Amino acid sequence: MPVGPPLGTGFGGYRTASVPCGPGTVLFMYTDGLVERRGEDIDVSVQRLASLAMPPGGRLEDLLDQVLDRFGGDAEDDIAVLASRIREGPPVVRPTPAE
C-alpha cells in the first residue's frame, strides 16, 4: 500500500488503493506512536509488529491486548489502533446519500 503524508498535516498527495479482502480478513491500522521507538529503526519495529500472528477466527480483543502488551509499555508517544474483521456471509450493500 502506498505511503502518504501523515493525516491532519494539511499536505495532500494521497492515492486510492484497493486490496481484495475476503470474509475473515482483519484490517489493522495504527498511529506512528505504536512503532516509533527511541534507538530502534522504525522498520525493525514494523517487522516486530508484522510478526504477530492471530489464529483464524481469533478474537480481535486478544490481538489488541497482544499488540499493546508488546508495544505499549515503553511508548513515548500516544497510540491509537483500530482492528476490524470482514464478516462471514453475503456482502451488505447500503445506499449512499446523494451529494
Short mmCIF file of C-alpha atoms in Angstrom, two decimals:
data_model
loop_
_atom_site.label_atom_id
_atom_site.label_comp_id
_atom_site.label_asym_id
_atom_site.label_seq_id
_atom_site.Cartn_x
_atom_site.Cartn_y
_atom_site.Cartn_z
CA MET A 1 0.00 0.00 0.00
CA PRO A 2 1.45 3.40 -0.89
CA VAL A 3 2.60 5.60 1.96
CA GLY A 4 1.38 9.18 2.09
CA PRO A 5 1.93 12.18 4.33
CA PRO A 6 0.59 12.00 7.89
CA LEU A 7 -3.14 12.63 8.23
CA GLY A 8 -4.12 16.04 9.54
CA THR A 9 -0.97 17.83 8.37
CA GLY A 10 -2.66 19.63 5.50
CA PHE A 11 -0.39 18.04 2.93
CA GLY A 12 -2.10 16.16 0.12
CA GLY A 13 -0.90 13.52 -2.22
CA TYR A 14 -2.93 10.53 -1.10
CA ARG A 15 -3.65 7.83 -3.62
CA THR A 16 -6.58 5.47 -3.52
CA ALA A 17 -5.68 1.80 -3.27
CA SER A 18 -7.90 -1.26 -3.36
CA VAL A 19 -6.97 -4.54 -1.74
CA PRO A 20 -9.23 -7.57 -2.23
CA CYS A 21 -10.35 -8.96 1.14
CA GLY A 22 -12.47 -11.98 1.84
CA PRO A 23 -14.51 -12.99 4.86
CA GLY A 24 -12.38 -13.22 7.98
CA THR A 25 -9.78 -10.73 6.74
CA VAL A 26 -8.55 -8.44 9.52
CA LEU A 27 -7.76 -4.79 8.88
CA PHE A 28 -5.30 -3.37 11.42
CA MET A 29 -4.47 0.34 11.44
CA TYR A 30 -2.23 2.18 13.86
CA THR A 31 -0.56 5.51 14.51
CA ASP A 32 3.19 6.03 14.47
CA GLY A 33 3.32 6.04 18.28
CA LEU A 34 2.95 2.26 18.19
CA VAL A 35 6.11 1.61 16.18
CA GLU A 36 8.40 4.59 16.79
CA ARG A 37 10.97 3.86 19.49
CA ARG A 38 13.99 5.89 20.51
CA GLY A 39 17.08 3.94 19.46
CA GLU A 40 15.20 1.45 17.25
CA ASP A 41 14.87 1.69 13.48
CA ILE A 42 11.19 2.06 12.59
CA ASP A 43 11.47 -0.75 10.02
CA VAL A 44 12.56 -3.10 12.82
CA SER A 45 9.52 -2.08 14.89
CA VAL A 46 7.19 -2.59 11.93
CA GLN A 47 8.69 -6.06 11.34
CA ARG A 48 8.15 -6.93 15.02
CA LEU A 49 4.53 -5.87 14.63
CA ALA A 50 4.12 -7.87 11.42
CA SER A 51 5.48 -10.97 13.16
CA LEU A 52 2.47 -11.11 15.48
CA ALA A 53 0.00 -13.74 14.36
CA MET A 54 -3.65 -14.20 15.14
CA PRO A 55 -5.16 -17.64 14.68
CA PRO A 56 -8.02 -17.82 12.17
CA GLY A 57 -11.19 -16.82 13.98
CA GLY A 58 -9.18 -15.42 16.90
CA ARG A 59 -10.71 -12.60 18.91
CA LEU A 60 -9.78 -9.07 17.92
CA GLU A 61 -9.62 -8.16 21.61
CA ASP A 62 -6.87 -10.75 22.10
CA LEU A 63 -4.92 -9.32 19.15
CA LEU A 64 -5.19 -5.80 20.55
CA ASP A 65 -4.10 -6.99 24.01
CA GLN A 66 -1.09 -8.75 22.48
CA VAL A 67 -0.12 -5.64 20.50
CA LEU A 68 -0.39 -3.31 23.49
CA ASP A 69 1.43 -5.75 25.78
CA ARG A 70 4.32 -5.96 23.33
CA PHE A 71 4.46 -2.32 22.17
CA GLY A 72 2.59 -0.13 24.64
CA GLY A 73 4.81 -0.33 27.73
CA ASP A 74 7.71 1.82 26.58
CA ALA A 75 5.80 4.11 24.24
CA GLU A 76 6.78 7.77 24.36
CA ASP A 77 4.00 8.92 22.04
CA ASP A 78 0.26 8.41 22.05
CA ILE A 79 -1.00 5.21 20.44
CA ALA A 80 -4.22 4.62 18.54
CA VAL A 81 -5.11 1.27 16.98
CA LEU A 82 -8.13 0.01 15.11
CA ALA A 83 -8.83 -3.62 14.28
CA SER A 84 -11.77 -4.72 12.14
CA ARG A 85 -12.77 -8.04 10.59
CA ILE A 86 -14.84 -8.65 7.48
CA ARG A 87 -17.89 -10.68 8.46
CA GLU A 88 -18.82 -14.02 7.00
CA GLY A 89 -21.86 -14.15 4.74
CA PRO A 90 -23.13 -12.17 1.79
CA PRO A 91 -21.95 -8.58 1.43
CA VAL A 92 -24.25 -5.90 2.77
CA VAL A 93 -24.78 -3.05 0.34
CA ARG A 94 -26.01 0.17 1.87
CA PRO A 95 -27.13 3.06 -0.31
CA THR A 96 -25.02 6.19 -0.01
CA PRO A 97 -26.73 9.54 0.38
CA ALA A 98 -26.82 11.78 -2.67
CA GLU A 99 -24.28 14.59 -2.58
#
